[in-house]
mmCIF file of C-alpha atoms in Angstrom:
data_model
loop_
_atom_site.group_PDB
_atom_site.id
_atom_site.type_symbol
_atom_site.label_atom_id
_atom_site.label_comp_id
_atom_site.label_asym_id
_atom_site.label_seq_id
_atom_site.Cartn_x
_atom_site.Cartn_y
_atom_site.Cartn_z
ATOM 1 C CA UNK W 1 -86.190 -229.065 -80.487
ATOM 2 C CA UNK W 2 -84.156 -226.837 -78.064
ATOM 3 C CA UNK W 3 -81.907 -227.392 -75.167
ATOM 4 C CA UNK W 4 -80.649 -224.483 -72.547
ATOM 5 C CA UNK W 5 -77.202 -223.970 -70.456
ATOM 6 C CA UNK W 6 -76.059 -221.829 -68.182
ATOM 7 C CA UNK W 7 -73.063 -220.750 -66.800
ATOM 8 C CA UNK W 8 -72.423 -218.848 -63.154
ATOM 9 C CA UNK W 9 -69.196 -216.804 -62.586
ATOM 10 C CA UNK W 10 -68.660 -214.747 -59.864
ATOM 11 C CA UNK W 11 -67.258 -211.648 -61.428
ATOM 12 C CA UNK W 12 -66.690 -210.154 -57.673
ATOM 13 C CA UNK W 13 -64.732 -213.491 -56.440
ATOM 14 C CA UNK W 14 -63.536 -214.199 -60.159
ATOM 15 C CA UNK W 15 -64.354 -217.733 -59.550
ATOM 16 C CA UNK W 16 -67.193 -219.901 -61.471
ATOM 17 C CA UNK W 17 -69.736 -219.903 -59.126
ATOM 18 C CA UNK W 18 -70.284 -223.242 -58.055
ATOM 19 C CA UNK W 19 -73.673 -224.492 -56.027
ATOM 20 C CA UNK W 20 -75.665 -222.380 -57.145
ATOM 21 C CA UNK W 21 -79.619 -224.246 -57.484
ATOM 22 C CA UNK W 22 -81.297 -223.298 -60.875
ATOM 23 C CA UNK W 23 -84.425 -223.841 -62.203
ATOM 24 C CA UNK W 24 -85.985 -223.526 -65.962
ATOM 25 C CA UNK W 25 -89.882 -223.187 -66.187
ATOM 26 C CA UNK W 26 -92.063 -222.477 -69.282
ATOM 27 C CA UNK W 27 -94.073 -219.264 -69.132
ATOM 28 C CA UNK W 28 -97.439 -219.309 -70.437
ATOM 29 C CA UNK W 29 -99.735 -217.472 -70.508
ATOM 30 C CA UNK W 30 -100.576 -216.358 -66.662
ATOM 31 C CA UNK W 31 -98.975 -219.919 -65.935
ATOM 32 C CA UNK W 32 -95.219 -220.965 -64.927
ATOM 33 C CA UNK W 33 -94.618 -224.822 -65.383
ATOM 34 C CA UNK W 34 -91.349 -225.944 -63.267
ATOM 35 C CA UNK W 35 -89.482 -227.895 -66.010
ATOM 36 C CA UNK W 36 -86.244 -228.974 -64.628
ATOM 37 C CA UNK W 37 -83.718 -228.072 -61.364
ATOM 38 C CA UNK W 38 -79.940 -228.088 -61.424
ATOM 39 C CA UNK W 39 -77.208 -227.034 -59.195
ATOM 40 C CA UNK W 40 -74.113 -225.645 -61.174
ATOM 41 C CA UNK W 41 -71.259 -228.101 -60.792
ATOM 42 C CA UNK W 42 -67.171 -226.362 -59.822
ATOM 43 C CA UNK W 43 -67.112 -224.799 -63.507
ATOM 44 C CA UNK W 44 -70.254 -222.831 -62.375
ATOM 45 C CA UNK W 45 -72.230 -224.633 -65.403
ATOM 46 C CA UNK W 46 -75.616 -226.424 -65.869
ATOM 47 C CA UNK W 47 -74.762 -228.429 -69.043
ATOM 48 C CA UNK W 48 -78.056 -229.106 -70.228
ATOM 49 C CA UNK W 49 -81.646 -228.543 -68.798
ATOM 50 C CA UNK W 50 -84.686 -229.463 -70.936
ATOM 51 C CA UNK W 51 -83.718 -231.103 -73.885
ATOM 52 C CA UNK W 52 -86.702 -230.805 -76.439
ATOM 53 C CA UNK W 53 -87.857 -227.304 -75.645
ATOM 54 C CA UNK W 54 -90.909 -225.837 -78.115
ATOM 55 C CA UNK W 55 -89.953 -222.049 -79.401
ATOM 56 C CA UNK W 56 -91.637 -220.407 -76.280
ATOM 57 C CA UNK W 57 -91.268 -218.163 -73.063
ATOM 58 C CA UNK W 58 -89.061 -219.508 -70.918
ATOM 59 C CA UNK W 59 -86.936 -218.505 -67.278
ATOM 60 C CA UNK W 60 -84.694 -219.499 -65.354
ATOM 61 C CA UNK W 61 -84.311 -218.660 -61.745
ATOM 62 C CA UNK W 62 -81.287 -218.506 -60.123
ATOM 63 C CA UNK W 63 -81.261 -219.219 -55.778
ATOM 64 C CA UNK W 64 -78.477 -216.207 -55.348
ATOM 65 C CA UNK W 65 -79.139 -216.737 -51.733
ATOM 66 C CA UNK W 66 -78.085 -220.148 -51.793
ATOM 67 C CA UNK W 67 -74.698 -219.938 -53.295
ATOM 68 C CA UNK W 68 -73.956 -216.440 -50.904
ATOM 69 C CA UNK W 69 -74.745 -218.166 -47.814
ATOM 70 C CA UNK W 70 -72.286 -220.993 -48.845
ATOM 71 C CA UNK W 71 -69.577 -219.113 -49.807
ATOM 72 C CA UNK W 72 -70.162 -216.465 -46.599
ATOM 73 C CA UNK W 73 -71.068 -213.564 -48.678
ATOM 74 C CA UNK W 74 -73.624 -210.532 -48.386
ATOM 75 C CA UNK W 75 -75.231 -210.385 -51.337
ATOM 76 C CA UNK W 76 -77.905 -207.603 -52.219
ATOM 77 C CA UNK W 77 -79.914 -209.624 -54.646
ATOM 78 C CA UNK W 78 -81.391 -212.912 -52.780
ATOM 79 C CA UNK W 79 -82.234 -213.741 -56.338
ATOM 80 C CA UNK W 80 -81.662 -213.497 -59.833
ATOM 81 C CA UNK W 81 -84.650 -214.533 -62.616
ATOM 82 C CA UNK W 82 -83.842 -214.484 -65.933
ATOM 83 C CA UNK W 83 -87.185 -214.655 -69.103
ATOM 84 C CA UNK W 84 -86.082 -215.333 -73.007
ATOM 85 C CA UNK W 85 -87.887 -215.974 -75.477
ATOM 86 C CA UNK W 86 -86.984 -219.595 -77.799
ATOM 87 C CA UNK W 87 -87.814 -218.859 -81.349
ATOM 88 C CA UNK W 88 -85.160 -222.013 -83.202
ATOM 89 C CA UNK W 89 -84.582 -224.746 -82.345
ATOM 90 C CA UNK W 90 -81.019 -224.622 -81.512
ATOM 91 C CA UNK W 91 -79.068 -224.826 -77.848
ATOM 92 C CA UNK W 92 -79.261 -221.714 -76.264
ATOM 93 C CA UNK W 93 -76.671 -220.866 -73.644
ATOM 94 C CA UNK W 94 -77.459 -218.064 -70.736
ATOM 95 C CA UNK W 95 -74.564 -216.997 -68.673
ATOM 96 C CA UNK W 96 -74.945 -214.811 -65.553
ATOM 97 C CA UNK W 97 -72.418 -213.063 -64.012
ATOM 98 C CA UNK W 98 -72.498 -212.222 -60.096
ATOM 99 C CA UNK W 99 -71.107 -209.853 -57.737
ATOM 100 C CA UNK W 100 -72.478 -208.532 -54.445
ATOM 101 C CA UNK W 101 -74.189 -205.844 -55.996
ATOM 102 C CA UNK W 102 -74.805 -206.352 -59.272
ATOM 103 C CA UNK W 103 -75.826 -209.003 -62.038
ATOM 104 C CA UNK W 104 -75.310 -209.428 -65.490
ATOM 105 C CA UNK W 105 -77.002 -211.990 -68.429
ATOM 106 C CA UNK W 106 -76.925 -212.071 -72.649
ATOM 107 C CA UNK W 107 -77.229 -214.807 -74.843
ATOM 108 C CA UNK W 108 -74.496 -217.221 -74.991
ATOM 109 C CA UNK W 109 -73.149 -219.247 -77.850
#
């Protein structure tokens, strides 16, 4: 079974981007299942969220708004949502980099 992580930095602040609430759900079909919620610790990271995933479509959602508000910036994108696909079962890591006008994922190792 899988696991997922995720890591926040800031690329406009060059900070980890700490405080920002995350959430993984399992997409199926024309249904989205909340699995787990986090809040990225001061490294910016979720360690672990859902231990045991099945290969599947999965997201995570990231509450951009949040974490601007609470650091005092204007941010164009209130949110960020991120869908991958789990094919092994193996941790799978998905960064996410931030700045007021952009974003940025991949896969992770």
């Amino acid at each position: 079974m899988s696991s997922v992580s995720t890591h926040v930095l800031d690329t406009g602040l060059g900070l980890p981007a700490r405080g920002v609430p995350v959430q993984l759900s399992r997409v199926k079909a024309e249904e989205t299942i909340v699995l787990e919620s986090a809040t990225t610790d001061d490294d910016g990271r979720v360690a672990r969220l859902g231990t045991g995933l099945e290969p599947g479509t999965y997201r995570l959602w990231f509450d951009v708004a949040a974490y601007a508000d609470a650091s005092g910036q204007d941010i164009f994108f209130p949110e960020v949502t991120v869908t991958f696909t789990i094919t092994d079962e193996r941790h799978h890591h998905v960064p996410l980099l931030l700045s007021p006008f952009a974003f940025s994922t991949y896969r992770g190792s």
